[in-house]
mmCIF file of C-alpha atoms in Angstrom:
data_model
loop_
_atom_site.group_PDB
_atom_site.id
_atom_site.type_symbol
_atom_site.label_atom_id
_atom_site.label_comp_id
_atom_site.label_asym_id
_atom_site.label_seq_id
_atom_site.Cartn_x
_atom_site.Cartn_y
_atom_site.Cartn_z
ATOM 1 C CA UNK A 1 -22.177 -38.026 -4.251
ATOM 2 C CA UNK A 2 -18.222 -38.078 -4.193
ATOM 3 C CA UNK A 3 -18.453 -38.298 -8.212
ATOM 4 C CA UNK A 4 -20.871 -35.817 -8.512
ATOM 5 C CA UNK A 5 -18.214 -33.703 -6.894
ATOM 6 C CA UNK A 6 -14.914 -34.553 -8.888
ATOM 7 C CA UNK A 7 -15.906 -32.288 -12.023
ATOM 8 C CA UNK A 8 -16.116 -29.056 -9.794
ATOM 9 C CA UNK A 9 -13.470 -29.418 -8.169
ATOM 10 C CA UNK A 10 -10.234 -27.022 -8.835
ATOM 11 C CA UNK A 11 -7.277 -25.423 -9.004
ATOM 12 C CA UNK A 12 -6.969 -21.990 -8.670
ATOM 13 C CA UNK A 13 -3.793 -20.056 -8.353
ATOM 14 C CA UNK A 14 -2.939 -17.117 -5.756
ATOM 15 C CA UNK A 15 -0.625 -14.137 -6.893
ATOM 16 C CA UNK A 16 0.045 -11.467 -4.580
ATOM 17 C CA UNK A 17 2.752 -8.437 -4.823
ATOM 18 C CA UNK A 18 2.791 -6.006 -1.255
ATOM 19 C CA UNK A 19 5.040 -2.813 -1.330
ATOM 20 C CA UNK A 20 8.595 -3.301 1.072
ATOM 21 C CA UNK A 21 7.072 -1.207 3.323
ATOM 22 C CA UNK A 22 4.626 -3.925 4.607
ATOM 23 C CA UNK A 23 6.851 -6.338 6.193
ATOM 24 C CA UNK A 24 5.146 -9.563 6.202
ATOM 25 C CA UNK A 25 6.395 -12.581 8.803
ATOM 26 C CA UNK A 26 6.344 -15.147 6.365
ATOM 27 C CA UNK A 27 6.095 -17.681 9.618
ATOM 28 C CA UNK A 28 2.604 -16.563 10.159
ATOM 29 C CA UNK A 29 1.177 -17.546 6.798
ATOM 30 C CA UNK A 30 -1.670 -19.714 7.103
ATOM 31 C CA UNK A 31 -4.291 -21.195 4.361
ATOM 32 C CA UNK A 32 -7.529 -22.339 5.571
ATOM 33 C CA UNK A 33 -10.164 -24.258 3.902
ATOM 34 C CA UNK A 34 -13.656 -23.830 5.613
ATOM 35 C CA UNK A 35 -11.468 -23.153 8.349
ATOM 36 C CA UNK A 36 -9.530 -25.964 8.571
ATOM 37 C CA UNK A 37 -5.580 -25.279 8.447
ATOM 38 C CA UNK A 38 -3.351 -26.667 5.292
ATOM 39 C CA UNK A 39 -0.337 -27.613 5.722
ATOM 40 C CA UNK A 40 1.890 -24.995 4.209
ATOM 41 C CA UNK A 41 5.450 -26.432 5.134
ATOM 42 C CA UNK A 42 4.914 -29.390 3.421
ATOM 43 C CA UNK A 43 4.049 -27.521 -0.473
ATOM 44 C CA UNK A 44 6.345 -27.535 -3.296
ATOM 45 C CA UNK A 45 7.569 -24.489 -4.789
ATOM 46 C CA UNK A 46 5.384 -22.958 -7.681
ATOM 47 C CA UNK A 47 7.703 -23.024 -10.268
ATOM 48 C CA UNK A 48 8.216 -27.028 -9.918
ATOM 49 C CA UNK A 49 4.395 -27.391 -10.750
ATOM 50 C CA UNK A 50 4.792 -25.123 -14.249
ATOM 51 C CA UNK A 51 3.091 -22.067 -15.206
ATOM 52 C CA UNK A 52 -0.158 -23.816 -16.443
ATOM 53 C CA UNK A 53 -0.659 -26.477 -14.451
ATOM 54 C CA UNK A 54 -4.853 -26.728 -13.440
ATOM 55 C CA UNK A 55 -5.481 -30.340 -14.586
ATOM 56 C CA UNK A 56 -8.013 -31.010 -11.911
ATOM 57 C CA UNK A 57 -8.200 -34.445 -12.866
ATOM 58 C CA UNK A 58 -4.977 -35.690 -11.670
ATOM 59 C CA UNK A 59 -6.297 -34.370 -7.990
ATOM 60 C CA UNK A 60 -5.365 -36.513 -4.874
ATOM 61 C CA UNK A 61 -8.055 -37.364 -2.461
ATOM 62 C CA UNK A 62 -8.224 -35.347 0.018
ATOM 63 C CA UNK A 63 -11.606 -36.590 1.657
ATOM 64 C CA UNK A 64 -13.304 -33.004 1.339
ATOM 65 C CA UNK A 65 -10.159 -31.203 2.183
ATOM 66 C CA UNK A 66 -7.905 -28.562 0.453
ATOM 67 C CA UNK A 67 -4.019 -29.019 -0.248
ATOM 68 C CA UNK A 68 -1.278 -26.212 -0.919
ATOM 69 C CA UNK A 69 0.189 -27.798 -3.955
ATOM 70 C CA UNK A 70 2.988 -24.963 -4.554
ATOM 71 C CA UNK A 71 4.226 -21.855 -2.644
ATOM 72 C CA UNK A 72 6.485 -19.177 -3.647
ATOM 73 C CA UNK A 73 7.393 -16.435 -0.967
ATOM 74 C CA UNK A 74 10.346 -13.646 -2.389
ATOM 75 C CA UNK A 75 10.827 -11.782 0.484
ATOM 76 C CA UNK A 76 11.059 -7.878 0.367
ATOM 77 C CA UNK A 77 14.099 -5.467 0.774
ATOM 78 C CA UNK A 78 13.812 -2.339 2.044
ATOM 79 C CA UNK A 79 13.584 -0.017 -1.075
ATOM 80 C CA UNK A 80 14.305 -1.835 -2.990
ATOM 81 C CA UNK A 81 11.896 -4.437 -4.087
ATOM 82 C CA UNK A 82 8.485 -5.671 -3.386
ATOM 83 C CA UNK A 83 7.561 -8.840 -1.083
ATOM 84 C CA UNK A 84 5.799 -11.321 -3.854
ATOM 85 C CA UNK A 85 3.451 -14.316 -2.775
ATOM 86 C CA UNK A 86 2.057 -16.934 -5.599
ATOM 87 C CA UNK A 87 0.326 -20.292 -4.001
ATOM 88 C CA UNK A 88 -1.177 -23.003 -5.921
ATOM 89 C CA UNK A 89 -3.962 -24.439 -4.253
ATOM 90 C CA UNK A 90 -6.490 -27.512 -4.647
ATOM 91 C CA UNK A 91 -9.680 -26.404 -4.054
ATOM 92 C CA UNK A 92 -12.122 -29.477 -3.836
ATOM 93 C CA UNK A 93 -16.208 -28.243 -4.805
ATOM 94 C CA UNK A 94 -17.176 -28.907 -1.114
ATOM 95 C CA UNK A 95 -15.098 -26.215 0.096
ATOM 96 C CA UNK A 96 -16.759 -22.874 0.157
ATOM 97 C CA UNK A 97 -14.286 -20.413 1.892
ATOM 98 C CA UNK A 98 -10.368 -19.852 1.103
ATOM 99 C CA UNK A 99 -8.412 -17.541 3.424
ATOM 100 C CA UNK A 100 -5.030 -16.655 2.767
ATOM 101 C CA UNK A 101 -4.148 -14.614 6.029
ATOM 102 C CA UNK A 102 -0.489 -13.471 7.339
ATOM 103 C CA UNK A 103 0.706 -11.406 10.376
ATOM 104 C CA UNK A 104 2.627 -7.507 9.430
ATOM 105 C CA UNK A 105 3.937 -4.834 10.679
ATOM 106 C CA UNK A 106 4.279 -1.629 9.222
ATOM 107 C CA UNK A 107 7.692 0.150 8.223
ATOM 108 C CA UNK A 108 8.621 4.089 8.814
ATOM 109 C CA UNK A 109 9.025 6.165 6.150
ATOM 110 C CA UNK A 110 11.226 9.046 5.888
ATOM 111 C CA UNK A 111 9.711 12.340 5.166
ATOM 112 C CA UNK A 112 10.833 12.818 1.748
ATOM 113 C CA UNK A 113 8.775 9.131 0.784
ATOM 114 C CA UNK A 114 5.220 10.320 1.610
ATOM 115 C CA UNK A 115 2.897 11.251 -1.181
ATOM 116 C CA UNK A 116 1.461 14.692 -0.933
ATOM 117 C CA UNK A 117 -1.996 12.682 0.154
ATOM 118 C CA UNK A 118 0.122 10.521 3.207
ATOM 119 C CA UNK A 119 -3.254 11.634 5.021
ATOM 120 C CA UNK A 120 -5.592 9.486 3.098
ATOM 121 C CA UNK A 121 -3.388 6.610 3.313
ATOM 122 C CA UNK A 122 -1.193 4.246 1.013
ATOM 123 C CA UNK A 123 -2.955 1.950 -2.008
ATOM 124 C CA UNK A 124 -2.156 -1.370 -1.799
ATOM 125 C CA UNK A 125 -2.582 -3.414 -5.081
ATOM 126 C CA UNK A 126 -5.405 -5.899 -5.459
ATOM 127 C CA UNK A 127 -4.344 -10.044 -4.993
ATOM 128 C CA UNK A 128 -4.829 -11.720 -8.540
ATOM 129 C CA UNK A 129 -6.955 -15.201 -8.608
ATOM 130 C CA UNK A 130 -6.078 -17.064 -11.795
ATOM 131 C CA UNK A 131 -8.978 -20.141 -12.263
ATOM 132 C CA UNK A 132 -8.393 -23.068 -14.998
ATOM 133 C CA UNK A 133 -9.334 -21.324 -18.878
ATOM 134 C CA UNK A 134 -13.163 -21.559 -19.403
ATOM 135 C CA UNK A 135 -14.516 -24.448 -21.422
ATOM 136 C CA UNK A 136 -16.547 -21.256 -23.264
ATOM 137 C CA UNK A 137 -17.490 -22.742 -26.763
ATOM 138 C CA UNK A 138 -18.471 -19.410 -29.183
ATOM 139 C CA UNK A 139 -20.587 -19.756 -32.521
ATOM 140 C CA UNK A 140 -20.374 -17.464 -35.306
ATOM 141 C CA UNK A 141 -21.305 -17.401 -39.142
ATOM 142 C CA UNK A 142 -19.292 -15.977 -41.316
ATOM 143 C CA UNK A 143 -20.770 -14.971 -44.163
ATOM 144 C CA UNK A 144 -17.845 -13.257 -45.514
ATOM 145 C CA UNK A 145 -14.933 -12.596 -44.039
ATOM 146 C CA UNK A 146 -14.967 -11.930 -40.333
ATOM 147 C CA UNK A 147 -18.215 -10.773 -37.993
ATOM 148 C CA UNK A 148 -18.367 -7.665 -36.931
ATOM 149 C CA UNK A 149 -19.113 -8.800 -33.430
ATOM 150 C CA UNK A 150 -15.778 -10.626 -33.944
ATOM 151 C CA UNK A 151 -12.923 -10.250 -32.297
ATOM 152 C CA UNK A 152 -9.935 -12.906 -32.043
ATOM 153 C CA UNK A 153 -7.571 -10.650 -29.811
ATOM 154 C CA UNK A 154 -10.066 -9.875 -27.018
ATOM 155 C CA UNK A 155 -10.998 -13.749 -27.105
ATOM 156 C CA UNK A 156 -7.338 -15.110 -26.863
ATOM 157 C CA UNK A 157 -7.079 -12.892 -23.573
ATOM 158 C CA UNK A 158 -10.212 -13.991 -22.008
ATOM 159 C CA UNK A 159 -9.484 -17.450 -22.634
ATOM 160 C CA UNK A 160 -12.495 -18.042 -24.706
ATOM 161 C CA UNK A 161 -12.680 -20.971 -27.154
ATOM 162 C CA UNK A 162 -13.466 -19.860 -30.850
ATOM 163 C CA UNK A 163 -14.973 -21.474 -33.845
ATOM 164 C CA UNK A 164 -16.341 -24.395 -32.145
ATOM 165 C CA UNK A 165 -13.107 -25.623 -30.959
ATOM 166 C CA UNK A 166 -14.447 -27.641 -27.583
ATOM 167 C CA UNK A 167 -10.471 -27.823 -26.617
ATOM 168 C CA UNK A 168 -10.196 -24.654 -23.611
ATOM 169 C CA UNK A 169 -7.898 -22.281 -24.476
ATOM 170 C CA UNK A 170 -4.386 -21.659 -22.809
ATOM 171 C CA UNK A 171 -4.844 -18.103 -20.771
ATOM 172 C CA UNK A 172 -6.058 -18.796 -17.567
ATOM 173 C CA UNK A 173 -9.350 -17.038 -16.292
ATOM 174 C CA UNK A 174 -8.276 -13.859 -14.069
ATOM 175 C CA UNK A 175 -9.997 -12.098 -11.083
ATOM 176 C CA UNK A 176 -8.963 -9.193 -9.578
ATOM 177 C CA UNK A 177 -9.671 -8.819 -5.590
ATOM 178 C CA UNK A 178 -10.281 -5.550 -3.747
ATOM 179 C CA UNK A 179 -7.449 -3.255 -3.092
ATOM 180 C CA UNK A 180 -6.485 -1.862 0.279
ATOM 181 C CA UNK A 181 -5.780 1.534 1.996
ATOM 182 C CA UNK A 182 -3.113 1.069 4.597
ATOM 183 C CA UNK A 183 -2.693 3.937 7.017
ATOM 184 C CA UNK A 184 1.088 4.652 7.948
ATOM 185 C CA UNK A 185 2.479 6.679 10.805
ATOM 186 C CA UNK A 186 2.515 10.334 9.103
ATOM 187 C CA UNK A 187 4.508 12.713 10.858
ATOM 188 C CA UNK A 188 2.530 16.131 11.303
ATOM 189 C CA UNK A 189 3.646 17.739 7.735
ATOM 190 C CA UNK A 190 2.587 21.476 9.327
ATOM 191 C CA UNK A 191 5.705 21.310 12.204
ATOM 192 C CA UNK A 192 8.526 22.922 9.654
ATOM 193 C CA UNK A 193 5.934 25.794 9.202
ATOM 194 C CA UNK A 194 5.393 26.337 12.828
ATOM 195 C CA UNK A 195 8.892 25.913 13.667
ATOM 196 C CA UNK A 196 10.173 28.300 11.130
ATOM 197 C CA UNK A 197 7.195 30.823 12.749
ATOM 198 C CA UNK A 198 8.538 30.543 16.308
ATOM 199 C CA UNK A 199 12.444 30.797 15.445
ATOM 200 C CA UNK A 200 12.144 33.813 13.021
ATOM 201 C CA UNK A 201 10.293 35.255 15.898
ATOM 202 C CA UNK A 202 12.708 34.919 18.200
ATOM 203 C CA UNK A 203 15.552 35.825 16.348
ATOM 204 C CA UNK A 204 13.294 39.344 15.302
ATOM 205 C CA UNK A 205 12.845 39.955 19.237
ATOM 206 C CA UNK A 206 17.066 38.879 19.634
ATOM 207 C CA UNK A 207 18.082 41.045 16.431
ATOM 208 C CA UNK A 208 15.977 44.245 18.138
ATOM 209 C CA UNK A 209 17.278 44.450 21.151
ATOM 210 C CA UNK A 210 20.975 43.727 20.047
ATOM 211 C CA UNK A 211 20.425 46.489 17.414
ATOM 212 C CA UNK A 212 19.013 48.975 19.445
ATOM 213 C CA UNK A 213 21.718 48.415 22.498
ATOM 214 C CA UNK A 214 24.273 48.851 19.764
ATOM 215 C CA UNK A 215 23.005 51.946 18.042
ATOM 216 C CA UNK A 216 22.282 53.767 21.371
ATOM 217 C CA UNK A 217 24.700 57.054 21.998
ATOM 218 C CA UNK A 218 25.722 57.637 25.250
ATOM 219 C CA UNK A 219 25.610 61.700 25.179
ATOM 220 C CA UNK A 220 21.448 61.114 24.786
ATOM 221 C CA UNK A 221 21.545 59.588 28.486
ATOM 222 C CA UNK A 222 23.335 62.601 29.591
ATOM 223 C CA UNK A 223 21.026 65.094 27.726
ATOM 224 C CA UNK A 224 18.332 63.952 29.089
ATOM 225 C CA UNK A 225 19.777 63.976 32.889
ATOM 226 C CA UNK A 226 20.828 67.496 31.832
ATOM 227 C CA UNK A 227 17.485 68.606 31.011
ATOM 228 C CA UNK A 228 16.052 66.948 34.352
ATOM 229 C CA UNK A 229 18.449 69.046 36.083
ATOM 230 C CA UNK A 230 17.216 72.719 34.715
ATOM 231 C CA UNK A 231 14.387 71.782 35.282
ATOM 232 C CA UNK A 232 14.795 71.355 38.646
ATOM 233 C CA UNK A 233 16.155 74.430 39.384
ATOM 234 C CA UNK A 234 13.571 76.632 37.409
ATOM 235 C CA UNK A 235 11.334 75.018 39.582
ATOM 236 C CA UNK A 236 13.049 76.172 42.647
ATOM 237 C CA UNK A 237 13.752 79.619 40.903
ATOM 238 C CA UNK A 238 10.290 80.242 40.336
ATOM 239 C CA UNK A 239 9.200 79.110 44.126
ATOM 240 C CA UNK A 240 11.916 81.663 45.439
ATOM 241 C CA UNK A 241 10.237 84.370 43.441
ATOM 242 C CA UNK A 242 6.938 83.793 44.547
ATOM 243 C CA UNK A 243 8.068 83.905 48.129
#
């Protein structure tokens, strides 16, 4: 049953680039294999392994279990540059769930950094899987010249093998994951409005009142006390007559 195994199992290798403003403990990584933990501390760095290293058949035994081979973490800086994750891992055939988890917290933004949309939220860019290159063996004829059906370029990038060639070809096999939407505290983008409402307000109420106690004459207080005055005494006038 072990044998039976051996040909399906693989390496597969884990690239993933998250914007500075997700600030990832890199303490909290974990990989688990059918829920059993890997030991992360003990991997070697990516690099060490080479950039197309999926022999499967040089695979340690591991009695069911997966193995970090290589981890790279490049931390982020704030503006400045992404945080960048790429992990190598052994994935043996009886193991049928990988999770790649972490622990995050979420950086403020300043106003001026929020995309007219900061309501629907911020895209986060999909994790790339790269599997071993496809042992994909194509036929063609050519009767003469090249197939229309034929196209070398679009086969060197999906790692296909051409012309009966049985050897795989170099690119690995790619799969994109599902992006995310990350929701960031968004300051309430209508406050400047309001703000600007309330203090021209204000200063229209301030402005009137300073304006009209400085453009007020002093003889209209008087005229007007003259005028009560007359008045007053036709009034008095007129009740003297009548008597």
């Amino acid at each position: 049953p072990s044998s039976a195994r051996k040909p399906l199992d693989t390496r597969v290798r884990v690239f993933q680039a998250l914007p500075w403003y997700v600030r990832v403990f890199a303490h909290t990584l974990k990989v688990t294999f059918d829920g059993v933990d890997a030991n992360v501390a003990a991997s070697r760095s990516v690099t060490d392994l080479g950039r197309n290293h999926f022999d499967a058949s040089s695979a340690p035994e591991l009695l069911g279990d997966g193995e970090v081979e290589g981890l790279r973490w490049s931390p982020s800086r704030d503006r400045t540059r992404p945080s960048v994750l790429e992990a190598q891992l052994f994935v043996p055939s009886s193991v049928s769930v990988v999770r790649v988890s972490a622990r995050f917290e979420k950086a403020f933004l300043r106003t001026e950094e929020f995309p007219p949309d900061a309501n629907r939220g911020f895209d986060v860019a999909p994790a790339v899987v790269a599997f071993p290159p496809p042992r994909v063996i194509r036929f063609f004829r050519n009767l003469e010249g090249m197939d229309a059906l034929e196209s070398p370029l679009l086969d060197r990038m999906e790692g296909l093998v051409v012309g009966g060639n049985t050897q795989p070809a170099e690119v690995p096999e790619r799969v994109y994951l599902n992006g995310l939407l990350l929701t960031l505290p968004t300051p309430d983008f209508s406050m400047p409005f309001n703000v600007i409402t309330l203090v021209c307000t204000a200063m229209s109420l301030l402005s009137g009142g300073v304006l009209s106690a400085l453009t007020r004459r002093p003889a209209w207080a008087g005229f007007k006390e003259q005028k009560a005055e007359q008045k007053k005494k036709l009034a008095e006038l007129a009740k003297r007559a009548k008597a």
